[in-house]
mmCIF file with all atom_site columns, C-alpha atoms in Angstrom:
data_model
loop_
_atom_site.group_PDB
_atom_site.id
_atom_site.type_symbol
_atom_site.label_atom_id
_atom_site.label_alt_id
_atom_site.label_comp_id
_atom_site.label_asym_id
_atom_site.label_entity_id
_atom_site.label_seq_id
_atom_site.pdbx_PDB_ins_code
_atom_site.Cartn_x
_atom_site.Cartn_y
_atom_site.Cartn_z
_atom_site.occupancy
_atom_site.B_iso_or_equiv
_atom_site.pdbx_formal_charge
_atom_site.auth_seq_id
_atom_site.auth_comp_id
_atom_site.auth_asym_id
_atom_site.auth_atom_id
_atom_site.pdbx_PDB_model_num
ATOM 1   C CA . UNK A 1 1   ? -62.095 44.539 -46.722 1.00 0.00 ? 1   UNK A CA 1
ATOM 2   C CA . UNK A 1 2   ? -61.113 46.332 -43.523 1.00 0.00 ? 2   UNK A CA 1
ATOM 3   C CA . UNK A 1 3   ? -57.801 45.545 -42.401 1.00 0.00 ? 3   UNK A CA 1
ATOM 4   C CA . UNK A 1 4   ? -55.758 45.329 -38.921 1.00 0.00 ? 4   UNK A CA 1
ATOM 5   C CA . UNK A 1 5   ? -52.317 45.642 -38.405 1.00 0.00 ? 5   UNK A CA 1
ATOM 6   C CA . UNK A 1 6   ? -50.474 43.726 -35.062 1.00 0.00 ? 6   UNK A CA 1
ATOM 7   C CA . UNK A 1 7   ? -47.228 46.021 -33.985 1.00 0.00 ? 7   UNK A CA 1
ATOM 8   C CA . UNK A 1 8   ? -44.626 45.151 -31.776 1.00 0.00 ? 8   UNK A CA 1
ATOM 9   C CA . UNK A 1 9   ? -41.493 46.749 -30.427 1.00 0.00 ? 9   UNK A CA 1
ATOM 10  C CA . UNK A 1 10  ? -40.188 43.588 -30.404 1.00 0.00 ? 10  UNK A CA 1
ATOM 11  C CA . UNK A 1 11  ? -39.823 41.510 -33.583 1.00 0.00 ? 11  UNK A CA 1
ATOM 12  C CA . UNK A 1 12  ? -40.212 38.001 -32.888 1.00 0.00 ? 12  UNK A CA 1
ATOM 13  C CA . UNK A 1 13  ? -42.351 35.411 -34.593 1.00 0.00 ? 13  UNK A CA 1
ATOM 14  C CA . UNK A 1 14  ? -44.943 34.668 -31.667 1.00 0.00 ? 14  UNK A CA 1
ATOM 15  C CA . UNK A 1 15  ? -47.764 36.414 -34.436 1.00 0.00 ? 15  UNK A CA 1
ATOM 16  C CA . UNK A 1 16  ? -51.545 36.621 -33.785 1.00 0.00 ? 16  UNK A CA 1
ATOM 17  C CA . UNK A 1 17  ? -53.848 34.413 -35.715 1.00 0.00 ? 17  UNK A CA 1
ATOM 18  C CA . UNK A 1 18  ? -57.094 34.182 -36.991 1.00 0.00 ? 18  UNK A CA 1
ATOM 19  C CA . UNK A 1 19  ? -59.075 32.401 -34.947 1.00 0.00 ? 19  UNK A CA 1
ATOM 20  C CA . UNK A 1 20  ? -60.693 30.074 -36.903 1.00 0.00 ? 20  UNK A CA 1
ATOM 21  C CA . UNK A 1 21  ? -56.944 28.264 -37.201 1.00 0.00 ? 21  UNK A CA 1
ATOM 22  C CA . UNK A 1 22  ? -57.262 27.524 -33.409 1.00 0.00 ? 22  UNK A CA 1
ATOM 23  C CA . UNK A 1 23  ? -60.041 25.767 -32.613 1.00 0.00 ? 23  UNK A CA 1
ATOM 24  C CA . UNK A 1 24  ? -59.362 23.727 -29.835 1.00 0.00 ? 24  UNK A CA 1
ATOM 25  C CA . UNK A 1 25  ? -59.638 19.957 -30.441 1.00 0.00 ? 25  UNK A CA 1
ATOM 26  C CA . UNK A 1 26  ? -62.545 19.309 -28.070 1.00 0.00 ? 26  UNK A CA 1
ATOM 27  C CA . UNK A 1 27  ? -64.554 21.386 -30.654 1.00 0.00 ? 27  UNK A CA 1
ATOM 28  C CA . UNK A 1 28  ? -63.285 20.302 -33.718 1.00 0.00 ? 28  UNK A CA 1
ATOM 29  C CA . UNK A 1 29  ? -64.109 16.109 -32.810 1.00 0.00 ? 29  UNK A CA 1
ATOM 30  C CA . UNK A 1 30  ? -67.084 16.937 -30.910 1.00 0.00 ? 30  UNK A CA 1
ATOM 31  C CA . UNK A 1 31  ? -70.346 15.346 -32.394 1.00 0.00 ? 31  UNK A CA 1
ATOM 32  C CA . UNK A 1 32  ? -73.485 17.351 -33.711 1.00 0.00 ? 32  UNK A CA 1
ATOM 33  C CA . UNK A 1 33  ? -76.109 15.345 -32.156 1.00 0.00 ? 33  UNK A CA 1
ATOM 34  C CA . UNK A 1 34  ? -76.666 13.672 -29.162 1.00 0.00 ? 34  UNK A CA 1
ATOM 35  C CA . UNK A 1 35  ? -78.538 10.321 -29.307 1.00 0.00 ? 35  UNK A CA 1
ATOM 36  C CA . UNK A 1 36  ? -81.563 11.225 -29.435 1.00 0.00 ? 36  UNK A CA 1
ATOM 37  C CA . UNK A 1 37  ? -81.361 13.408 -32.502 1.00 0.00 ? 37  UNK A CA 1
ATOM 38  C CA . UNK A 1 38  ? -81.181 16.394 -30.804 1.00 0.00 ? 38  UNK A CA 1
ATOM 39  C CA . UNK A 1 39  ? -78.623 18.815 -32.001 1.00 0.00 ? 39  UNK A CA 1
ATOM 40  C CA . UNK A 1 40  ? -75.534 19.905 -29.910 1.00 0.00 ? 40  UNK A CA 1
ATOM 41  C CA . UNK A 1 41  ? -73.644 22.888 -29.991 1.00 0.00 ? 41  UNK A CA 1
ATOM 42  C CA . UNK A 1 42  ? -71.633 21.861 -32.453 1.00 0.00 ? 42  UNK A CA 1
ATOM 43  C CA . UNK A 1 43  ? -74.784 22.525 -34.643 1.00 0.00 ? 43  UNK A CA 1
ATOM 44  C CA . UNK A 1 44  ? -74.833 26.125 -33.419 1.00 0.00 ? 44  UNK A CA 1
ATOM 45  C CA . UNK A 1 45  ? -73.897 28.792 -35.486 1.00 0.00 ? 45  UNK A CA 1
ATOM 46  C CA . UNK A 1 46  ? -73.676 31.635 -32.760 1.00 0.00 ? 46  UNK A CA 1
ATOM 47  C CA . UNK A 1 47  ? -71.514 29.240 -30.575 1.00 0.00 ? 47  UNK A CA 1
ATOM 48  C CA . UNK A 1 48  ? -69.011 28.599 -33.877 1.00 0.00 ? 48  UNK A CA 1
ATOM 49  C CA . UNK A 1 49  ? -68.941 32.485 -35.007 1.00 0.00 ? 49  UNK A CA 1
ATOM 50  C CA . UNK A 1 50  ? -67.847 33.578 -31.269 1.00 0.00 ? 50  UNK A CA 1
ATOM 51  C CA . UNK A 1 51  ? -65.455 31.193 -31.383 1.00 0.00 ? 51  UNK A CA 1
ATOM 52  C CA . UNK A 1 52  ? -63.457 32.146 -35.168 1.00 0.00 ? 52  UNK A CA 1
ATOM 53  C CA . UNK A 1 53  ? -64.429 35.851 -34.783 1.00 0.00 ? 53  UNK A CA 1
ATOM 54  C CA . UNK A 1 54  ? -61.627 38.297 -34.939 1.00 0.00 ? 54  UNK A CA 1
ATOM 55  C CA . UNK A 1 55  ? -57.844 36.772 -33.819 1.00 0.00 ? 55  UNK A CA 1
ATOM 56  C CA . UNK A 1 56  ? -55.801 34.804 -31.193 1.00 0.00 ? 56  UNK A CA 1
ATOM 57  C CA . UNK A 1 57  ? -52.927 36.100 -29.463 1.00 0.00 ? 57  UNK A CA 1
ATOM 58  C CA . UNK A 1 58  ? -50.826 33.348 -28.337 1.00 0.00 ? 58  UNK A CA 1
ATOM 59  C CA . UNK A 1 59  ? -48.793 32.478 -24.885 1.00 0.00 ? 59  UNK A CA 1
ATOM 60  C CA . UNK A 1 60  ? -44.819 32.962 -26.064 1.00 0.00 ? 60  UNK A CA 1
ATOM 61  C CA . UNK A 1 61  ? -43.741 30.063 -23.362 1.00 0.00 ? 61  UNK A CA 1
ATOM 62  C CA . UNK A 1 62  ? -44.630 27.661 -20.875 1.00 0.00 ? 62  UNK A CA 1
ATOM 63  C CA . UNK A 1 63  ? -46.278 29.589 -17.916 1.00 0.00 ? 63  UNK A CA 1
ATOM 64  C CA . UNK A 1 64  ? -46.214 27.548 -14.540 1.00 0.00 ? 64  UNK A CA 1
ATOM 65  C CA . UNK A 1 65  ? -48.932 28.420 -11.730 1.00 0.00 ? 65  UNK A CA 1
ATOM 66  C CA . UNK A 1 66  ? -48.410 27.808 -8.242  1.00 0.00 ? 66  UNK A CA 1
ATOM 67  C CA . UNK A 1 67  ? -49.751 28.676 -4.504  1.00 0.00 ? 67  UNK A CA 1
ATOM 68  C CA . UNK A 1 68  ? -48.024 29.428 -1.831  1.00 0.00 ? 68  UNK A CA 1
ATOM 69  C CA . UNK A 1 69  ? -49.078 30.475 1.597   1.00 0.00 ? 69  UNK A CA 1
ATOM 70  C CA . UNK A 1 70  ? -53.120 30.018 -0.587  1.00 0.00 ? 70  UNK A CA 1
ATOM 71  C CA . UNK A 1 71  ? -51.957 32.936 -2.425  1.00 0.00 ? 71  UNK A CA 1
ATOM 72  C CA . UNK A 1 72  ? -51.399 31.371 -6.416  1.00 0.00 ? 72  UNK A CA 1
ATOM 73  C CA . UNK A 1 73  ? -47.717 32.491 -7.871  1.00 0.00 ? 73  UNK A CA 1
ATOM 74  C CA . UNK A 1 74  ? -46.379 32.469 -11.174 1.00 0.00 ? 74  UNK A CA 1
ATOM 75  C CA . UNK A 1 75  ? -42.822 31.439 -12.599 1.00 0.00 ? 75  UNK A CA 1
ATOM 76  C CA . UNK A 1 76  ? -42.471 32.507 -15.666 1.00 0.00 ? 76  UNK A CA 1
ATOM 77  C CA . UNK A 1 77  ? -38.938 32.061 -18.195 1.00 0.00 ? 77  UNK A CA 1
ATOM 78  C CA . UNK A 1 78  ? -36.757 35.015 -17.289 1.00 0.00 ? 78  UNK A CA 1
ATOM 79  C CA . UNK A 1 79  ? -37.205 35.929 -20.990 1.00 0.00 ? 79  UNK A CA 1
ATOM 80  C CA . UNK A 1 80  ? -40.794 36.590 -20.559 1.00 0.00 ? 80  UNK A CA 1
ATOM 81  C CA . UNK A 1 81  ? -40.764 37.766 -17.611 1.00 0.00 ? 81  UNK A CA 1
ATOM 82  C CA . UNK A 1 82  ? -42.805 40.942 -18.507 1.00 0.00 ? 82  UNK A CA 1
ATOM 83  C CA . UNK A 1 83  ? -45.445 38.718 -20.352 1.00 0.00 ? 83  UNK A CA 1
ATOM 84  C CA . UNK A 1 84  ? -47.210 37.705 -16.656 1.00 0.00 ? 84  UNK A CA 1
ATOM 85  C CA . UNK A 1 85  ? -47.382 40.289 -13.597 1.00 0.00 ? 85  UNK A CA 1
ATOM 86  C CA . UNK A 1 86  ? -48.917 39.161 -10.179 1.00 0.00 ? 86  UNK A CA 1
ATOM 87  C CA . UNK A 1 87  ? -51.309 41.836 -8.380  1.00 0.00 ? 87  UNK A CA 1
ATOM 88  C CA . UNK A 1 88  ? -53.455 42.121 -5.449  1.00 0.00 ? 88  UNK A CA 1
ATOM 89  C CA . UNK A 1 89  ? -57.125 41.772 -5.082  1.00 0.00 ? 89  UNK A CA 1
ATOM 90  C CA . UNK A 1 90  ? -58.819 44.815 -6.731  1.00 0.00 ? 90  UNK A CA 1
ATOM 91  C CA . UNK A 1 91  ? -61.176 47.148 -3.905  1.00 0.00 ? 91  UNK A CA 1
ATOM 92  C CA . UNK A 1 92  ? -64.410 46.755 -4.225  1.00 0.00 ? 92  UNK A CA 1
ATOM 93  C CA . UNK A 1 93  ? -64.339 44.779 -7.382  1.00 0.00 ? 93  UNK A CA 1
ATOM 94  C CA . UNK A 1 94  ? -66.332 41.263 -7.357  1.00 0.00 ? 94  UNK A CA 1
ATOM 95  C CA . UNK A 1 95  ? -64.291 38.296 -8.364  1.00 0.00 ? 95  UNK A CA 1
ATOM 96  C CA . UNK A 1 96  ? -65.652 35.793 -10.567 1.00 0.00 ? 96  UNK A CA 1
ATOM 97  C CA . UNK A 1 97  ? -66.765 33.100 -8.267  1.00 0.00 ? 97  UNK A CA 1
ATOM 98  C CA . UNK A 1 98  ? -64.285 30.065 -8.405  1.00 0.00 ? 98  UNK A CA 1
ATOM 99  C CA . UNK A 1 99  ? -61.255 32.061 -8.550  1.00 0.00 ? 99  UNK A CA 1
ATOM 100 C CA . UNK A 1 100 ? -58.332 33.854 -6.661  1.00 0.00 ? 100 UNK A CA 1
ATOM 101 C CA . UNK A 1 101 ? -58.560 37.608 -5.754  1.00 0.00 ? 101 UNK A CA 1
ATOM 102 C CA . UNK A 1 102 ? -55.372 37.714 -6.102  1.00 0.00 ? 102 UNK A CA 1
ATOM 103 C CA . UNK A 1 103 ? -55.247 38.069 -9.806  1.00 0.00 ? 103 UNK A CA 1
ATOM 104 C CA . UNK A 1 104 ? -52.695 38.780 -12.844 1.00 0.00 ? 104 UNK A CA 1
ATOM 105 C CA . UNK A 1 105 ? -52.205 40.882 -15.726 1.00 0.00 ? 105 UNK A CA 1
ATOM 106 C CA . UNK A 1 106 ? -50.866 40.244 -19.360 1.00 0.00 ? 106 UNK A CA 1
ATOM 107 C CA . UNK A 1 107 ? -48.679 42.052 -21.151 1.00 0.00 ? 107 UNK A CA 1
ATOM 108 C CA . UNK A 1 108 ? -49.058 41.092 -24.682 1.00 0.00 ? 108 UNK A CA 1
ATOM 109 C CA . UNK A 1 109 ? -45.929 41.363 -27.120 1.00 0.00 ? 109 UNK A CA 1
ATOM 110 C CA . UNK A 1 110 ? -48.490 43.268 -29.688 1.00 0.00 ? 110 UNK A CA 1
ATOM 111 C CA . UNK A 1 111 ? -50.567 45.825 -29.606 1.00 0.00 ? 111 UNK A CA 1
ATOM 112 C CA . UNK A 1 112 ? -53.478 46.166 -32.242 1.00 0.00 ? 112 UNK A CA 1
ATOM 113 C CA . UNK A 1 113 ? -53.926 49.008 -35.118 1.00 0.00 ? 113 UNK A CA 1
ATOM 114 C CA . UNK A 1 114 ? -57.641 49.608 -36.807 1.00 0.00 ? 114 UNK A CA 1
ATOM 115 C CA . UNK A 1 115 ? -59.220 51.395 -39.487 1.00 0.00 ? 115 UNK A CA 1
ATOM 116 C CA . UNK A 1 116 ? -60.591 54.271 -38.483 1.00 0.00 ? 116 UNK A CA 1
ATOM 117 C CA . UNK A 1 117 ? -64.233 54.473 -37.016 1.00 0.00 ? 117 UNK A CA 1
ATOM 118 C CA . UNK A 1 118 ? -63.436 50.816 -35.615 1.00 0.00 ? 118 UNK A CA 1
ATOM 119 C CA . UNK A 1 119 ? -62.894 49.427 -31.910 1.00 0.00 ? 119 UNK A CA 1
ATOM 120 C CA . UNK A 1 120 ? -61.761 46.269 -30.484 1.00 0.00 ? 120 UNK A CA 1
ATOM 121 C CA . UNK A 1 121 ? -62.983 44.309 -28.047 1.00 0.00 ? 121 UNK A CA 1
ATOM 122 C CA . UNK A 1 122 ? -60.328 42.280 -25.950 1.00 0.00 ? 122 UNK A CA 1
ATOM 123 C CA . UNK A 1 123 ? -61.706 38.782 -23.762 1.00 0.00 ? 123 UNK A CA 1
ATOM 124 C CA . UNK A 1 124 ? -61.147 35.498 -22.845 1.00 0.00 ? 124 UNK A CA 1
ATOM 125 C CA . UNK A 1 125 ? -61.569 33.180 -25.969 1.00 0.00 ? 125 UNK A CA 1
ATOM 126 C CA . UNK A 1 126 ? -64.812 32.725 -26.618 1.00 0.00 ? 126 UNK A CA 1
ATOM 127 C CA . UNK A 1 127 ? -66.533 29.269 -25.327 1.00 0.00 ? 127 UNK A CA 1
ATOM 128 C CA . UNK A 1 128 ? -62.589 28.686 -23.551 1.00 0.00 ? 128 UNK A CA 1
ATOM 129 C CA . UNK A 1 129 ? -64.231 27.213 -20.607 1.00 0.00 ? 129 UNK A CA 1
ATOM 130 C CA . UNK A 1 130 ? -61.425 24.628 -20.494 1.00 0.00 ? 130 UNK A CA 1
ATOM 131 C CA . UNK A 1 131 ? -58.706 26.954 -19.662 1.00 0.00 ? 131 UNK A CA 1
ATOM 132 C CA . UNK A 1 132 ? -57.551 27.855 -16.028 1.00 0.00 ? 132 UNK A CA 1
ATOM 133 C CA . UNK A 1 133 ? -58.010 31.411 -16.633 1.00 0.00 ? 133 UNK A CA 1
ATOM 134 C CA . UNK A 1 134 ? -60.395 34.652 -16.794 1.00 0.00 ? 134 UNK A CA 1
ATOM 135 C CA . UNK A 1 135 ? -59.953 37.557 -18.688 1.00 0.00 ? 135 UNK A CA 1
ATOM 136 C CA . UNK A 1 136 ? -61.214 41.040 -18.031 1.00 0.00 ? 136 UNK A CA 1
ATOM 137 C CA . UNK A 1 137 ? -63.420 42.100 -20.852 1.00 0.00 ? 137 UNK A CA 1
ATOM 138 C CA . UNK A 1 138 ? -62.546 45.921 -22.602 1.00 0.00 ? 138 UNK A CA 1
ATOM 139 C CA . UNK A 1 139 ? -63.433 47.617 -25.530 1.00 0.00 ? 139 UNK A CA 1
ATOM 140 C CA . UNK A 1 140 ? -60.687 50.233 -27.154 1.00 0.00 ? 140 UNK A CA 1
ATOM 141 C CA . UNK A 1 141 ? -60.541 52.496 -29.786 1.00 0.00 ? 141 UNK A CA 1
ATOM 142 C CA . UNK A 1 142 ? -57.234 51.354 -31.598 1.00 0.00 ? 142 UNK A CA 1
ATOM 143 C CA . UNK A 1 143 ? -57.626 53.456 -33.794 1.00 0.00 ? 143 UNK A CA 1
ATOM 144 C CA . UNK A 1 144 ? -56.336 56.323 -31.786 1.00 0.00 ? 144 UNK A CA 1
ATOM 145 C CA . UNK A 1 145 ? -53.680 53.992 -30.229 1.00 0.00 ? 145 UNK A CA 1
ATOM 146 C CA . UNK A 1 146 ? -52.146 51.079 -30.639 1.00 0.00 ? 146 UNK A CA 1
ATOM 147 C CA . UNK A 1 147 ? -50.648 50.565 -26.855 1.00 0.00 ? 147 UNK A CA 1
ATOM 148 C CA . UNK A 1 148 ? -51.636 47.130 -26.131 1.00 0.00 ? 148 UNK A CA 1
ATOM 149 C CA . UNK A 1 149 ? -51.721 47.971 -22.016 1.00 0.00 ? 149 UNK A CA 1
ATOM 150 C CA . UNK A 1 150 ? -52.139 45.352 -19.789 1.00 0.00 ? 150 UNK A CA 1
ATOM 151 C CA . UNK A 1 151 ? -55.496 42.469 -19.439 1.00 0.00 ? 151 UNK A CA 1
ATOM 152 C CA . UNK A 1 152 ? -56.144 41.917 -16.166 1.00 0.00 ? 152 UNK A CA 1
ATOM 153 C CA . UNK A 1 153 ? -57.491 37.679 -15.959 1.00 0.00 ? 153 UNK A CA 1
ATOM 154 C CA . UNK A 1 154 ? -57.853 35.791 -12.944 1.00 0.00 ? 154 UNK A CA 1
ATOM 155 C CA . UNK A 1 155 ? -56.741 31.915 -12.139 1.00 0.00 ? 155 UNK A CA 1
ATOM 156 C CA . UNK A 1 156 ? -59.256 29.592 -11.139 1.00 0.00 ? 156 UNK A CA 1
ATOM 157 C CA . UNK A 1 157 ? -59.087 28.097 -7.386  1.00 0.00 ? 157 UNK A CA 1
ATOM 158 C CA . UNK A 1 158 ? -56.991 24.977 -6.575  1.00 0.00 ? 158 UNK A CA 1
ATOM 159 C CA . UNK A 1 159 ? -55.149 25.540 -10.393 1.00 0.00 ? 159 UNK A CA 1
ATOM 160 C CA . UNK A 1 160 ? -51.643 24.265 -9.835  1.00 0.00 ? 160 UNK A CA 1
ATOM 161 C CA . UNK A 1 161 ? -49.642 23.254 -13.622 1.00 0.00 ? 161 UNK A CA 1
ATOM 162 C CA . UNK A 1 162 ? -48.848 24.382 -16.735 1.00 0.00 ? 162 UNK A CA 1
ATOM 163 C CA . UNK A 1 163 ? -50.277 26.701 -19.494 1.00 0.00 ? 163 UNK A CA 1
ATOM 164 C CA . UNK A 1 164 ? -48.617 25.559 -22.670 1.00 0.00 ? 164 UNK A CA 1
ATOM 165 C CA . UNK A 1 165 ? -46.447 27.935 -24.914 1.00 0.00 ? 165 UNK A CA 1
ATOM 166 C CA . UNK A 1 166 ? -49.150 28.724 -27.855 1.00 0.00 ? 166 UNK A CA 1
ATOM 167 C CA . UNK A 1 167 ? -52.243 28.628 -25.686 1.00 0.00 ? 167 UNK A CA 1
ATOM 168 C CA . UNK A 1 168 ? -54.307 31.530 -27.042 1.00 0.00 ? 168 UNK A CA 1
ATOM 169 C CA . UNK A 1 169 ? -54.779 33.444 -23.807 1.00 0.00 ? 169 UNK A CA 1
ATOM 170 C CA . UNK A 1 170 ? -57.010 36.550 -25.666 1.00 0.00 ? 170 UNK A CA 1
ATOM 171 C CA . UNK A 1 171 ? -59.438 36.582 -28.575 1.00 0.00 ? 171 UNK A CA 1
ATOM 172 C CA . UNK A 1 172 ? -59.726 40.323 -29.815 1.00 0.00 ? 172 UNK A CA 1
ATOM 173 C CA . UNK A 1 173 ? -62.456 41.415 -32.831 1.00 0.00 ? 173 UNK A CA 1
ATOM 174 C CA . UNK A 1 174 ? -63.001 44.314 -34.344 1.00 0.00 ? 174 UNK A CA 1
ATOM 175 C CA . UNK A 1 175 ? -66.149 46.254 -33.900 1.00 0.00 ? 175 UNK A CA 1
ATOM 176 C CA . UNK A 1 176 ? -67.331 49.312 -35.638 1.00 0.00 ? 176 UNK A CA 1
ATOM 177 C CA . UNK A 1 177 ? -67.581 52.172 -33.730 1.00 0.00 ? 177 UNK A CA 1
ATOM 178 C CA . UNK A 1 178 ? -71.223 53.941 -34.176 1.00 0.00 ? 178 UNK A CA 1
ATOM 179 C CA . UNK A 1 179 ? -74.020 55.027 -31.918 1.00 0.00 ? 179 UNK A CA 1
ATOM 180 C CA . UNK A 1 180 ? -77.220 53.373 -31.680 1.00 0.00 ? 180 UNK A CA 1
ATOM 181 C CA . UNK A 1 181 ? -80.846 53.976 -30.151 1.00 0.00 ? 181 UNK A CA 1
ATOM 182 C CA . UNK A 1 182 ? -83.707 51.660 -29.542 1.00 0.00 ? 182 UNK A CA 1
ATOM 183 C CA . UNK A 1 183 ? -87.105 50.670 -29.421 1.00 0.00 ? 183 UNK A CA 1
ATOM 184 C CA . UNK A 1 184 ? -89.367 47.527 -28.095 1.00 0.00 ? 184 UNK A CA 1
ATOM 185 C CA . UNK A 1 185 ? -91.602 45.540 -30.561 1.00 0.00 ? 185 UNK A CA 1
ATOM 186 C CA . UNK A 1 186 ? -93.737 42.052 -30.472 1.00 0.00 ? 186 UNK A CA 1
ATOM 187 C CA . UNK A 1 187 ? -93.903 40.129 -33.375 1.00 0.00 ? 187 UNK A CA 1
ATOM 188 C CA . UNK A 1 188 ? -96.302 38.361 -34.732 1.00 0.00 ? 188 UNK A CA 1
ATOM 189 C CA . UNK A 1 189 ? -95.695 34.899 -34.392 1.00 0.00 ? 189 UNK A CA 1
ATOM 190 C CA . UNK A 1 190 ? -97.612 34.227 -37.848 1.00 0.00 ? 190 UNK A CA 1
ATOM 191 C CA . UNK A 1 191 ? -94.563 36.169 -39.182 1.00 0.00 ? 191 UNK A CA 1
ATOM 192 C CA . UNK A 1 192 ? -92.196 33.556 -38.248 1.00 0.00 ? 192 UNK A CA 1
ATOM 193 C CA . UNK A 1 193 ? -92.016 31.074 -40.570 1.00 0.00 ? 193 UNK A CA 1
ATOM 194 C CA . UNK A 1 194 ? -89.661 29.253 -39.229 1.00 0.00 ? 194 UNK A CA 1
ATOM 195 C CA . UNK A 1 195 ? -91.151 28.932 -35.839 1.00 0.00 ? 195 UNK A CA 1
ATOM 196 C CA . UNK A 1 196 ? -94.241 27.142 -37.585 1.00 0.00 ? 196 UNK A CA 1
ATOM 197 C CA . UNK A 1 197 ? -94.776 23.707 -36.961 1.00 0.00 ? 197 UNK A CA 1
ATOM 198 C CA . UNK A 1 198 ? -93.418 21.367 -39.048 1.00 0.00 ? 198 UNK A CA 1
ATOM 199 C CA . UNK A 1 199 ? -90.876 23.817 -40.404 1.00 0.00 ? 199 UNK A CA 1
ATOM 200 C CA . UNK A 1 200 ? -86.893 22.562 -40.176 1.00 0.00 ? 200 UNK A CA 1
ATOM 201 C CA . UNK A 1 201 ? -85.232 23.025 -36.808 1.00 0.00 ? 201 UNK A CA 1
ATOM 202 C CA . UNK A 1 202 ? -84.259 26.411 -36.137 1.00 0.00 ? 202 UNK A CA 1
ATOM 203 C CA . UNK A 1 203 ? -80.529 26.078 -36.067 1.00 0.00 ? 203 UNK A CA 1
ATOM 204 C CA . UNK A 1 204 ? -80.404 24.153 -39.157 1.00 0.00 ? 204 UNK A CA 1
ATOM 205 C CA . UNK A 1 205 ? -82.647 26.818 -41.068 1.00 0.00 ? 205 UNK A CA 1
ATOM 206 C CA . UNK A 1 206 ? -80.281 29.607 -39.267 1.00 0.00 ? 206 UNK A CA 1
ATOM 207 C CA . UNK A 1 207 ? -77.429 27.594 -40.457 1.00 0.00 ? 207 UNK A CA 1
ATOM 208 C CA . UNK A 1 208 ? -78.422 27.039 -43.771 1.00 0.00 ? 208 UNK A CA 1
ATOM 209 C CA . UNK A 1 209 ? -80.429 30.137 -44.842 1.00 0.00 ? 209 UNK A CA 1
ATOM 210 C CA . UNK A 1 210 ? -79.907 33.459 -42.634 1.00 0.00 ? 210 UNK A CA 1
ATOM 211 C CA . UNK A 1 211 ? -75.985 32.877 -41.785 1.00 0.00 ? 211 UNK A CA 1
ATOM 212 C CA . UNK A 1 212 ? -73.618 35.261 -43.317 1.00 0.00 ? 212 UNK A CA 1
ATOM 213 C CA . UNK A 1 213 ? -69.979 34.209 -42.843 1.00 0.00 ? 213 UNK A CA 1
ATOM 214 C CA . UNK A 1 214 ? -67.630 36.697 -41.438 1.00 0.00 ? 214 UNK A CA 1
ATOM 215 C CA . UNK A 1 215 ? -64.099 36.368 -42.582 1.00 0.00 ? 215 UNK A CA 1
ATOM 216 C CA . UNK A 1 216 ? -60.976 37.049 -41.047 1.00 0.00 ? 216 UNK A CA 1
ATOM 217 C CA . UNK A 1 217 ? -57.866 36.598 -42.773 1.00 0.00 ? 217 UNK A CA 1
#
């Protein structure tokens, strides 16, 4: 099994997680079908394995949000105080609709080491539409180097409160680094069996017969 390693310069006991061991609440009480019978996505595979792929890094303290002068601020312990930087709109850059150009940056307390031949791709948790926030989505090659930089994430509009200490605020997974090329087919749809009338409902035959679990420990 591949393995990461989280450094820090810093030792403190704020560690990444998998995570699968943060699954937000809404999730984990949410039903899988509406009334009708019809599944929801609490039924969908691809929705839960975005979600538990790779690990969590997690907010070290309360982080307040503010605006002032309809520019949003931050105020921050004076601990942390590197953890959230404010910046200016980015030229030329679109911002995600809903949100301030003015933006911010984390700077995470780890940084991430991988096997070699493997990258890591750094967002927004996935499915984390309940948060205040946006990441920036990169890819790195932490391979090479374990610098954890900075993650540029914007604060949706009229946001004023608190993110709690322990929020996971970026979901990073490992990828493996290869090249690829491509080509365009169409399937026969007698192929299919499980688009045949008749047959179980896609998800649940997705579920129960082509998933493969990933695990991340």
């Amino acid at each position: 099994m591949p393995k990461l390693s989280f450094v820090t310069l810093s030792d403190n006991d704020n560690y990444p997680v998998p995570a699968i061991k943060m699954l937000p609440e809404w999730y984990r009480s949410a039903k899988k079908y509406f009334e009708g019978g019809e599944s929801t996505y609490k039924n969908c595979m691809p929705f839960f394995e975005g979600m538990y792929s790779g690990y969590v890094m997690l907010t070290p303290c309360d982080i307040e949000f503010y605006i002032e002068n309809e520019i949003p601020k931050v105020r921050i312990e004076e601990e942390y105080d590197f953890f959230v930087k404010s910046r200016p709109p980015m030229s030329d850059f679109h911002t995600p609709f809903g949100y301030y150009d003015h933006h911010f940056a984390w700077k995470p307390q780890w940084g991430v080491e991988s096997p070699s031949g493997y990258n890591i791709l750094y967002t927004t948790p996935f499915n984390g539409y309940d948060v205040p926030f946006l990441n920036t989505m990169g890819i790195i090659n932490n391979d090479k180097t374990s610098h954890p930089g900075s993650i540029p994430f914007f604060l949706r509009k009229n946001f004023i409160g608190i993110i709690k200490a322990g929020t996971p605020f970026l979901q990073v997974i490992p990828i493996k680094r290869e090249s690829w090329e491509s080509d365009n087919k169409v399937l026969d749809p007698e192929s299919i069996e499980h688009f045949k009338p008749g047959t179980p409902r896609i998800q649940d035959h997705y579920r129960n017969v082509l998933w493969e679990r990933t695990r991340y420990e």
